[in-house]
Coordinates of C-alpha atoms in Angstrom, one line a residue:
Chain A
X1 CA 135.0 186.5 -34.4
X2 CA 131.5 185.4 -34.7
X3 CA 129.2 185.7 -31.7
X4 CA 128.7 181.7 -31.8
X5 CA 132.7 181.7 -31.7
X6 CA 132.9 184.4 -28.7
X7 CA 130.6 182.4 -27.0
X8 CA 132.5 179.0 -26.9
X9 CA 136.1 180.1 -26.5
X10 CA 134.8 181.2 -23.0
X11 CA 136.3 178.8 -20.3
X12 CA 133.9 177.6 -17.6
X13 CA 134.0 179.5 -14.3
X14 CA 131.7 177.2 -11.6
X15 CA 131.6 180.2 -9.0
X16 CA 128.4 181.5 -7.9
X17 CA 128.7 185.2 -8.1
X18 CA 126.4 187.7 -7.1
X19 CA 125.1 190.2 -9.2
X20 CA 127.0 193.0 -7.4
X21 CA 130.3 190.5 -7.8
X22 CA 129.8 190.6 -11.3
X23 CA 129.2 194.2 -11.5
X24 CA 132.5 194.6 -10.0
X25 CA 134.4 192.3 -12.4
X26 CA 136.7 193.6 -15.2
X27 CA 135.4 193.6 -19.0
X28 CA 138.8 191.1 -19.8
X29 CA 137.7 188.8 -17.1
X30 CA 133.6 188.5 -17.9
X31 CA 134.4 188.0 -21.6
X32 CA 136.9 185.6 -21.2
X33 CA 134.9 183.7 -18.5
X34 CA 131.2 181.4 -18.5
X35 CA 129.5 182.3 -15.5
X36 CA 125.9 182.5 -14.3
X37 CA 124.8 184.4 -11.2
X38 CA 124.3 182.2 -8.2
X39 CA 125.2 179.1 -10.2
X40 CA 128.4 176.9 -8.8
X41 CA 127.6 173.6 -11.2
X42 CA 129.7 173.6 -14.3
X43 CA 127.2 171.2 -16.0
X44 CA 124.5 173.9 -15.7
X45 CA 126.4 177.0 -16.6
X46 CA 127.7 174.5 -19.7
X47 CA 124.2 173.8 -20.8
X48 CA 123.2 177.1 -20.7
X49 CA 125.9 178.6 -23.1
X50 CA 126.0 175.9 -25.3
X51 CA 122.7 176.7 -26.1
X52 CA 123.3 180.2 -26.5
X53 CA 126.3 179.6 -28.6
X54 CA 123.4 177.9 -31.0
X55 CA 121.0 180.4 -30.7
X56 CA 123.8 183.4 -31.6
X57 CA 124.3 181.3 -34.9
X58 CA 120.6 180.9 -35.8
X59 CA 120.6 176.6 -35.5
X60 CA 118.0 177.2 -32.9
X61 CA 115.4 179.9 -31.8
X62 CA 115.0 180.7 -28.4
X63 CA 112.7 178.3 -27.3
X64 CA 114.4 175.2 -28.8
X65 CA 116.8 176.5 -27.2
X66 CA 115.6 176.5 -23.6
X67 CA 114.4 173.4 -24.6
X68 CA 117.7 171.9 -24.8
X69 CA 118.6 173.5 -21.8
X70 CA 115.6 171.4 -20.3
X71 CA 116.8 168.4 -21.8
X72 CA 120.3 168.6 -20.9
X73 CA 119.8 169.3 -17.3
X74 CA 117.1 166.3 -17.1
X75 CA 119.5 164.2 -19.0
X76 CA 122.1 165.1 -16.1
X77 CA 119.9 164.1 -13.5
X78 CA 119.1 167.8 -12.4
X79 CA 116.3 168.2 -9.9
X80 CA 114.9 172.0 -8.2
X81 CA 114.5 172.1 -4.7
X82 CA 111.7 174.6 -5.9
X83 CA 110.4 173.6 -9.4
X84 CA 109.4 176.3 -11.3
X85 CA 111.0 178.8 -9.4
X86 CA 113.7 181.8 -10.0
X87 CA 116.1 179.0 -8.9
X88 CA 114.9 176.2 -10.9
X89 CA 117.4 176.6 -14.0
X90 CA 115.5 173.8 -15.7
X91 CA 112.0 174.8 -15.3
X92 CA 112.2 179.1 -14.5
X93 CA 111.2 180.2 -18.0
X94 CA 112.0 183.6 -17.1
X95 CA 115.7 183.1 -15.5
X96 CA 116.6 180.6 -18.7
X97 CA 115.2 183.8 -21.0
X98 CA 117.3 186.7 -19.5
X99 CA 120.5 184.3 -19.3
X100 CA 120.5 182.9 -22.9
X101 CA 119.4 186.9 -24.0
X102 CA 121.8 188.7 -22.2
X103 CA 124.8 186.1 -23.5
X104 CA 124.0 186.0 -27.0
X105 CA 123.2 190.0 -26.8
X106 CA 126.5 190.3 -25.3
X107 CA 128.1 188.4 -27.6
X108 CA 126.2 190.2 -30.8
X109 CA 127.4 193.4 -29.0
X110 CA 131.1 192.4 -28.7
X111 CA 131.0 191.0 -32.6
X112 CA 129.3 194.1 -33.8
X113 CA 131.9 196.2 -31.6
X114 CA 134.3 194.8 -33.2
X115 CA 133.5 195.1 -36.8
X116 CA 132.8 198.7 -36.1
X117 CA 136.3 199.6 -34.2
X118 CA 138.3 201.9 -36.3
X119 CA 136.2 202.2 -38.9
X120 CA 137.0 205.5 -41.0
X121 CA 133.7 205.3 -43.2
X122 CA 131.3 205.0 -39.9
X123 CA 133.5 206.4 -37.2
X124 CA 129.9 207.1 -34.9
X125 CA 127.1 205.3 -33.6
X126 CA 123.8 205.8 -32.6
X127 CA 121.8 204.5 -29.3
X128 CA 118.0 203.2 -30.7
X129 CA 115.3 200.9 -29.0
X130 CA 115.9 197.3 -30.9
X131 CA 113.5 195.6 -28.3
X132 CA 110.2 197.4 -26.5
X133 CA 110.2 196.8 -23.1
X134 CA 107.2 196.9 -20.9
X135 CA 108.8 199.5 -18.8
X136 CA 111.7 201.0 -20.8
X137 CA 114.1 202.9 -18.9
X138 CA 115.5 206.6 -19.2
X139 CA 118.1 206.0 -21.6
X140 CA 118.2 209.7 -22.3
X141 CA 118.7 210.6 -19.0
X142 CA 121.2 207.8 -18.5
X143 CA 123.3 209.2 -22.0
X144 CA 123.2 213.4 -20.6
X145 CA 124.1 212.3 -16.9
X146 CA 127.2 210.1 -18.7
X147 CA 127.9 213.2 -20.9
X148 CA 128.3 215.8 -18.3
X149 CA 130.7 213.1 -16.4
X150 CA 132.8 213.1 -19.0
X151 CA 136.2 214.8 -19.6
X152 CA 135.8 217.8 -21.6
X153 CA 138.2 215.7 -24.4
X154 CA 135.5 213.1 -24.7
X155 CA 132.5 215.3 -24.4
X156 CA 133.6 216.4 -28.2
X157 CA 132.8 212.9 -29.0
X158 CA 129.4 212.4 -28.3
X159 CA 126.4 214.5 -28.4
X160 CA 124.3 215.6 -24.8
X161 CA 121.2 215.2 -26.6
X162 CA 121.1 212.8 -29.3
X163 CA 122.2 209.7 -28.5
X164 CA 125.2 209.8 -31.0
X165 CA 129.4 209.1 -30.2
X166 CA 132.2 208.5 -32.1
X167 CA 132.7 204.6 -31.4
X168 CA 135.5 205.3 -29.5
X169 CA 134.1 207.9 -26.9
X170 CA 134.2 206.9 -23.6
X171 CA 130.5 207.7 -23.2
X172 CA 129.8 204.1 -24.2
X173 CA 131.8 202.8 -21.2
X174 CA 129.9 205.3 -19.4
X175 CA 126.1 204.6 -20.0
X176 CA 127.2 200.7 -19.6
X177 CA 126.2 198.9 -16.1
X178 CA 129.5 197.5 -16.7
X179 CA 131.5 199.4 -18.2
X180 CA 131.6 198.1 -21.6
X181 CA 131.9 200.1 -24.4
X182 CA 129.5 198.0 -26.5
X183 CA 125.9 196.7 -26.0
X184 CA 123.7 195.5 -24.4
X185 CA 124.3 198.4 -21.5
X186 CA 121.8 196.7 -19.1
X187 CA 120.0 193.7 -18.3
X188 CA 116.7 192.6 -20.4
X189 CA 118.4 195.8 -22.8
X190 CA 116.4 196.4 -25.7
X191 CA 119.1 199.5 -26.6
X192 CA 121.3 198.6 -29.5
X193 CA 123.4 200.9 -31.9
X194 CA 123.4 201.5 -35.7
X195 CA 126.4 203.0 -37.3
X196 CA 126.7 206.5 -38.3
X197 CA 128.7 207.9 -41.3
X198 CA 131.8 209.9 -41.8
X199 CA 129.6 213.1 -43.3
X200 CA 127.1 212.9 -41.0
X201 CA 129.8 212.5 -38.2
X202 CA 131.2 215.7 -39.2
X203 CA 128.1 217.5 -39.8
X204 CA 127.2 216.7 -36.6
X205 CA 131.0 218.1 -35.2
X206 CA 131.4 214.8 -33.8
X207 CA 135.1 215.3 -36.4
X208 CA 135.8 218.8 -38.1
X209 CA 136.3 218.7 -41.7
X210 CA 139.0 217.0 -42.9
X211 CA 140.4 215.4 -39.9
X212 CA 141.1 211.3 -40.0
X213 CA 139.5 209.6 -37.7
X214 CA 141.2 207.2 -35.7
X215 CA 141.5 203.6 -37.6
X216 CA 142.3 201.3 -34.6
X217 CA 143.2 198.0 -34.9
X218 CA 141.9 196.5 -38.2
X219 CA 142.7 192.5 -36.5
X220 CA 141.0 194.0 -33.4
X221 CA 139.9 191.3 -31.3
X222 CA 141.5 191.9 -27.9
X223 CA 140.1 188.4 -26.8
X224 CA 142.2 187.1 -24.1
X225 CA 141.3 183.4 -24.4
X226 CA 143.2 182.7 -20.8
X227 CA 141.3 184.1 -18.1
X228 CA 143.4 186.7 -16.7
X229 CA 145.4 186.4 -13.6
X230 CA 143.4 188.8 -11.5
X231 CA 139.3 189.6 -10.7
X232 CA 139.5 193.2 -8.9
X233 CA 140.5 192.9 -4.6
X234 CA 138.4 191.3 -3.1
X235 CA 136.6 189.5 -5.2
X236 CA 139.8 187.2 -6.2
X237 CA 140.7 186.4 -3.0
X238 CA 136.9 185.4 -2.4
X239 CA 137.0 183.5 -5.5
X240 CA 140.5 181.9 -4.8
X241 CA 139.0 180.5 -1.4
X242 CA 135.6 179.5 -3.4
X243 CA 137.5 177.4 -6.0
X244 CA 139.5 175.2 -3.1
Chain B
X1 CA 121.5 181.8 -40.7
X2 CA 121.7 184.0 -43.9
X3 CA 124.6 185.0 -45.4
X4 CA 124.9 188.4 -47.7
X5 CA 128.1 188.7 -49.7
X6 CA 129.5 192.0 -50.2
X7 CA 132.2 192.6 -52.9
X8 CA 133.8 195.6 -53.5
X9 CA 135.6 196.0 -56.9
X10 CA 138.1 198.2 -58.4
X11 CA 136.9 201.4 -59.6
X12 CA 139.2 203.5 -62.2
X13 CA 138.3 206.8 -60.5
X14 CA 139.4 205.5 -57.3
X15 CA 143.4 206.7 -57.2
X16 CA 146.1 203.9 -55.9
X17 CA 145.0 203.1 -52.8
X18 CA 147.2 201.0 -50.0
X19 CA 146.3 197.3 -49.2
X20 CA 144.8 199.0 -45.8
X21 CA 143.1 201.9 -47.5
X22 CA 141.5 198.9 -49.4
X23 CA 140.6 197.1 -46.5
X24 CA 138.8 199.8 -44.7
X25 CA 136.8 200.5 -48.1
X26 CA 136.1 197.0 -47.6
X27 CA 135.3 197.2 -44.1
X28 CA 133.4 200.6 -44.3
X29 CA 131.1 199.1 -46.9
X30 CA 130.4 195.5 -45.1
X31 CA 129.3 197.6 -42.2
X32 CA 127.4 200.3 -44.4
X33 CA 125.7 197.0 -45.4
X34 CA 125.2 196.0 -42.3
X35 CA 123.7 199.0 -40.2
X36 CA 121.5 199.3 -43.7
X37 CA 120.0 196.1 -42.9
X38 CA 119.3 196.7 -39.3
X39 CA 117.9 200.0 -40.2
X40 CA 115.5 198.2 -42.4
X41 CA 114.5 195.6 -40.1
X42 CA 113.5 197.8 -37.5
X43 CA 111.5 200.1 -39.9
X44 CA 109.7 196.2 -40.0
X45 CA 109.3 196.1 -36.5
X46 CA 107.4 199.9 -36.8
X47 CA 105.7 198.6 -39.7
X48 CA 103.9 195.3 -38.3
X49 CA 104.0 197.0 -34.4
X50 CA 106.1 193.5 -33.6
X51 CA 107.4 194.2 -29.7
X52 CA 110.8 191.9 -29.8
X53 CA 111.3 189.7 -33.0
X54 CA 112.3 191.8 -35.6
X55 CA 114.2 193.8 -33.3
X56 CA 116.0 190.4 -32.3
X57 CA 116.6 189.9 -36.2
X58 CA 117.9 193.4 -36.2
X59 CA 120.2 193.1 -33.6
X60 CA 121.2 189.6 -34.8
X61 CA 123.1 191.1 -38.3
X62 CA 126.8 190.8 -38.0
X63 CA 130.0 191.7 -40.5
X64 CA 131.6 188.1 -40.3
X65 CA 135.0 188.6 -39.5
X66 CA 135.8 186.2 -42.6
X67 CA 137.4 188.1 -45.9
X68 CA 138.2 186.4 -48.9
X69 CA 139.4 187.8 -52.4
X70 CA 137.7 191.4 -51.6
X71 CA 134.4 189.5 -49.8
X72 CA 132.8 190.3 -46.5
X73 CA 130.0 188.5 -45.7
X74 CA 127.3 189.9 -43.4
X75 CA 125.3 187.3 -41.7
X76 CA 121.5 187.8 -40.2
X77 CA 121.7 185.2 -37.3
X78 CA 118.2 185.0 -35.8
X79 CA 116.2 182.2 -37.2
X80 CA 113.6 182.4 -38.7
X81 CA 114.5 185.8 -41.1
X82 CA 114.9 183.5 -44.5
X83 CA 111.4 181.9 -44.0
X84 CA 110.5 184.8 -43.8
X85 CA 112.5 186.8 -46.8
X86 CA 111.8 183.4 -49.4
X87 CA 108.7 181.9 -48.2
X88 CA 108.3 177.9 -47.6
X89 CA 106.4 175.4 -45.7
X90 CA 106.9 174.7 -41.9
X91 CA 105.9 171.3 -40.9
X92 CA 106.4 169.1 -37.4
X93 CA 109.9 168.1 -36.8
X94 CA 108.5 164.4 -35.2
X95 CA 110.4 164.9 -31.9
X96 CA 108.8 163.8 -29.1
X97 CA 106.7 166.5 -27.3
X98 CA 107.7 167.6 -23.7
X99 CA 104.2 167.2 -22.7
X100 CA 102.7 164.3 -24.1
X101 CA 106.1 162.2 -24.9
X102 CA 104.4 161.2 -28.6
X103 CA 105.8 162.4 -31.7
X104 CA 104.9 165.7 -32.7
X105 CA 102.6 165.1 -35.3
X106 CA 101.0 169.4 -35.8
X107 CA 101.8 172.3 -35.2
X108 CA 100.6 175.0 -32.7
X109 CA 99.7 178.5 -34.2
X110 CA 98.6 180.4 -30.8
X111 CA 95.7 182.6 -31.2
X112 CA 96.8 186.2 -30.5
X113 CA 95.1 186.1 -26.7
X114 CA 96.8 183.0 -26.0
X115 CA 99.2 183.1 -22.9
X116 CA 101.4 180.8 -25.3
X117 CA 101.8 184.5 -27.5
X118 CA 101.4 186.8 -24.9
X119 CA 104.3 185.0 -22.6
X120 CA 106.6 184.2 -25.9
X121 CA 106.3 180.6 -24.0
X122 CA 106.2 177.1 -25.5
X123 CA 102.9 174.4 -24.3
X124 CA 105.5 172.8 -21.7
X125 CA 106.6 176.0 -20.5
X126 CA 103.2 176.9 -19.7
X127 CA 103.1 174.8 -17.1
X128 CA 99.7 172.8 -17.2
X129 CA 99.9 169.1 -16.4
X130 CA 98.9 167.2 -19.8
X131 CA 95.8 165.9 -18.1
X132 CA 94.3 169.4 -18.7
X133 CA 95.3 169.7 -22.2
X134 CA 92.4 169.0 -24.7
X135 CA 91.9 169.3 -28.6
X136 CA 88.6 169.9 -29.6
X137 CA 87.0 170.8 -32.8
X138 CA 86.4 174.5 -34.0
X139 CA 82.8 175.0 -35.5
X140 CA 84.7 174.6 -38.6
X141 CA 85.6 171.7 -37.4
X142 CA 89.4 172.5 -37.1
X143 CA 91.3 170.9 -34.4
X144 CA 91.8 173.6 -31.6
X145 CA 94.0 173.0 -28.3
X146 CA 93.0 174.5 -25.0
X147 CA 94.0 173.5 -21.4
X148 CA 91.2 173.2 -18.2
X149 CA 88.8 170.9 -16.9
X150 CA 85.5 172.1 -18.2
X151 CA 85.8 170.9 -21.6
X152 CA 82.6 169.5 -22.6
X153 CA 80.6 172.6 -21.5
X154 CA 83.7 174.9 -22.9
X155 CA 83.9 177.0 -20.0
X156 CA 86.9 178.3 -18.1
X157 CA 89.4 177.4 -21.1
X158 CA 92.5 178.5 -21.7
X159 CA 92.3 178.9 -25.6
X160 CA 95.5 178.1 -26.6
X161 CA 96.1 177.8 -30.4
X162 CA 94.9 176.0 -33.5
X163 CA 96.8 172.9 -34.7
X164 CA 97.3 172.5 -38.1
X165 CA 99.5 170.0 -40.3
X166 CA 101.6 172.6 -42.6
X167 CA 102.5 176.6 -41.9
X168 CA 102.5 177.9 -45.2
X169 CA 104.8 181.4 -45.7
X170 CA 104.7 183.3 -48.7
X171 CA 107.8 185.4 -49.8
X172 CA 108.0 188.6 -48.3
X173 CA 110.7 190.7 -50.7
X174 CA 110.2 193.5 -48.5
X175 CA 111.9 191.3 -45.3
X176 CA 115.2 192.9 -46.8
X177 CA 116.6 195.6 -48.9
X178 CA 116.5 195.2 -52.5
X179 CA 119.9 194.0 -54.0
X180 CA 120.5 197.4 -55.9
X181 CA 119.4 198.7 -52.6
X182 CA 122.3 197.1 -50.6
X183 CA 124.6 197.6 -53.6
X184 CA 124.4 201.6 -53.4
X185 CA 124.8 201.2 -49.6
X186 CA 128.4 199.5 -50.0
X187 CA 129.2 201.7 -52.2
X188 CA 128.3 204.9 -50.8
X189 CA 130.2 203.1 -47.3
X190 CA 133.6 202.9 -49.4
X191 CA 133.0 206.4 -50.5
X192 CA 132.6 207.5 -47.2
X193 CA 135.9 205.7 -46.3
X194 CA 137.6 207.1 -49.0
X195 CA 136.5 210.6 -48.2
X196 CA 137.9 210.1 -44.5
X197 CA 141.2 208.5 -45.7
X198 CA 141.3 212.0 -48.0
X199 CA 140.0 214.2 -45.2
X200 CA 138.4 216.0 -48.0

């Protein structure tokens, strides 16, 4: 699946969520779902990611494509109630940035996650900077605080002080304001991952010599393209009563 | 969007392998591929000291889930990369401009102090009403945009960018690895495959 493709098989969900909703919500359910924080219009969350779906497949760069966000909204007869603010999703350059970012890094993280499950000759990954920040957090903190919370099984997996895990350690979940095992790991995230090889895996005792890693799935997509019956307690019953 | 093909043959040394040993040589190279060109891209970003877009490229590379007759096909998404990697000529696109409503007829190249680079930001994004946005003539006499009142005594002037007919890119080889380059990387990711499928 492409990222363009993961983008678009996503079904509309016109509930406006806080962040802290979101953060509660299971991977299965965000990935399956279009949503946007505070937004309840499906017009306006539909603009936005079909924009991003063109700007993961490179038909547009990133201001065309908040340009046709602009245009689309206008088009629909959109009007702030405080033009040019954080709620304006028409006009806020800043809000129409981090939402078309985080969804087409998302979706480049998912694609990439994917291509790299159960992969025998790069059975690791690496956590680098992709993206300078102007104040970058402490991802090295962040990774050894996720390390020592680990079982002891999965702490065999990843290293405490390089930023390096088998692609299925459970440290990826860990470091992830989510809980996904695949980046971004944060909001306005520059961290991204590069693939590490078998050798170096095992030179690194990531895997002793000669053991198989595993292989996974090689279909691997675990899209559910239905949204799943269930958002986590209390959140589905608040959504239930929102969608009325 | 650019496409690299990746095609892994059969090698004699290589004993019998199963349909899925072959596809996670096939896989373990297209990735090897892959990761080879995001390594490369953000040894770019070092290189030129670029904040965000070649580490957008970088992130942007993908295995395309697509195989046909031994093929995977890695795919750099961001736009922008092949201008770039082959060189060519940017020129306006004639759409109507968000600010003045006319056909675009130039292009903007913001200086490097313009807000326009500073805030990765478009002229309408900007936010000045189009009253306030001026061309006026460099002392070389090239047409230069800026936005404020004061423009006949050139005072408190947002410089904005020069506006010229045609970007011209040359090719830039060194965008991507060479082709033997990304050759010996697929390779050396089906070894590694086969040396995992071995455990030896």
């Amino acid at each position: 699946m492409t990222p363009a493709e993961y983008i678009r098989r996503k079904s509309i969900y016109p509930v406006a969520l806080t962040t802290e909703q979101v953060d509660a919500l299971s991977q299965e359910f965000r990935e399956a779902s279009a949503w946007i924080v505070g937004q309840n219009e499906a017009y306006i969350i539909a603009a936005y990611y079909r924009a991003a779906a063109k700007l993961a497949e490179g038909k547009l760069s990133a201001t065309e494509a908040r340009r046709l966000v602009r245009e689309t909204l206008r088009a629909a007869g959109y009007q702030a109630e405080k033009p040019g603010s954080w709620t304006d999703m028409a006009g806020g350059t800043a809000r129409q940035r981090l939402i078309l970012e985080t969804n087409v890094n998302k979706a480049a993280g998912y694609a990439w996650h994917e291509s790299v499950r159960g992969d025998v000759g790069n059975p690791a990954q690496e956590l680098v900077r992709f993206e300078n920040a102007r104040e970058p957090r402490d991802w090295k903190t962040r990774w050894r605080n996720a390390w020592a919370s680990l079982p002891a099984s999965e702490r065999r997996k990843a290293l405490p002080d390089r930023m390096i895990a088998l692609t299925d350690c459970a440290i990826w979940r860990a470091i992830s304001r989510w809980g996904d095992p695949y980046p971004p790991f944060d909001y306005n995230s520059g961290m991204d991952v590069v693939p590490v090889d078998y050798e170096t895996a095992v030179s690194l005792s990531l895997l002793r010599e000669g053991e198989v890693p595993e292989r996974g799935e090689s279909a691997g997509f675990g899209y559910k393209r239905e949204l799943p019956e269930g958002a986590p307690g209390e959140i589905e019953s608040w959504i239930k009563e929102a969608l009325q | 969007m650019m496409k690299l093909q990746v095609k892994l043959m059969g090698h004699a040394r290589i004993p019998t392998l199963s349909a899925e040993d072959e596809g996670a040589l096939r896989k373990s190279g297209a990735n090897r591929v892959a990761g080879s060109v995001r390594q490369h891209l953000l040894e770019l970003k070092a290189a030129t000291g670029s904040r965000k877009w070649w580490g957008k490229a970088a992130r942007s590379v993908q295995v395309a889930p697509e195989e046909e007759d031994g093929r995977a096909v890695v795919a750099i998404n961001h736009r922008g990369v092949h201008l770039h990697w082959k060189g060519g000529d940017v020129r306006p696109t004639g759409r109507p401009s968000e600010v003045t409503g006319k056909p675009t007829k130039s292009l903007l190249i913001p200086f490097p102090d313009s807000p326009l680079r500073q805030r990765g930001i478009s002229l309408a994004e900007l936010g000045v009403p189009k009253e306030s946005i001026h061309v006026i003539k460099s002392k070389k006499g090239c047409p230069i945009l800026v936005a404020g009142i004061e423009k006949k005594t050139r005072t408190n002037l947002i410089w904005l960018g020069k506006l010229v007919a045609c970007a011209h890119f040359e090719p830039r080889p060194e965008v991507l690895p060479s082709e033997e380059a990304l050759h010996a990387e697929a390779v050396e990711g089906a070894r590694q495959a086969l040396r995992a499928i071995l455990g030896k």
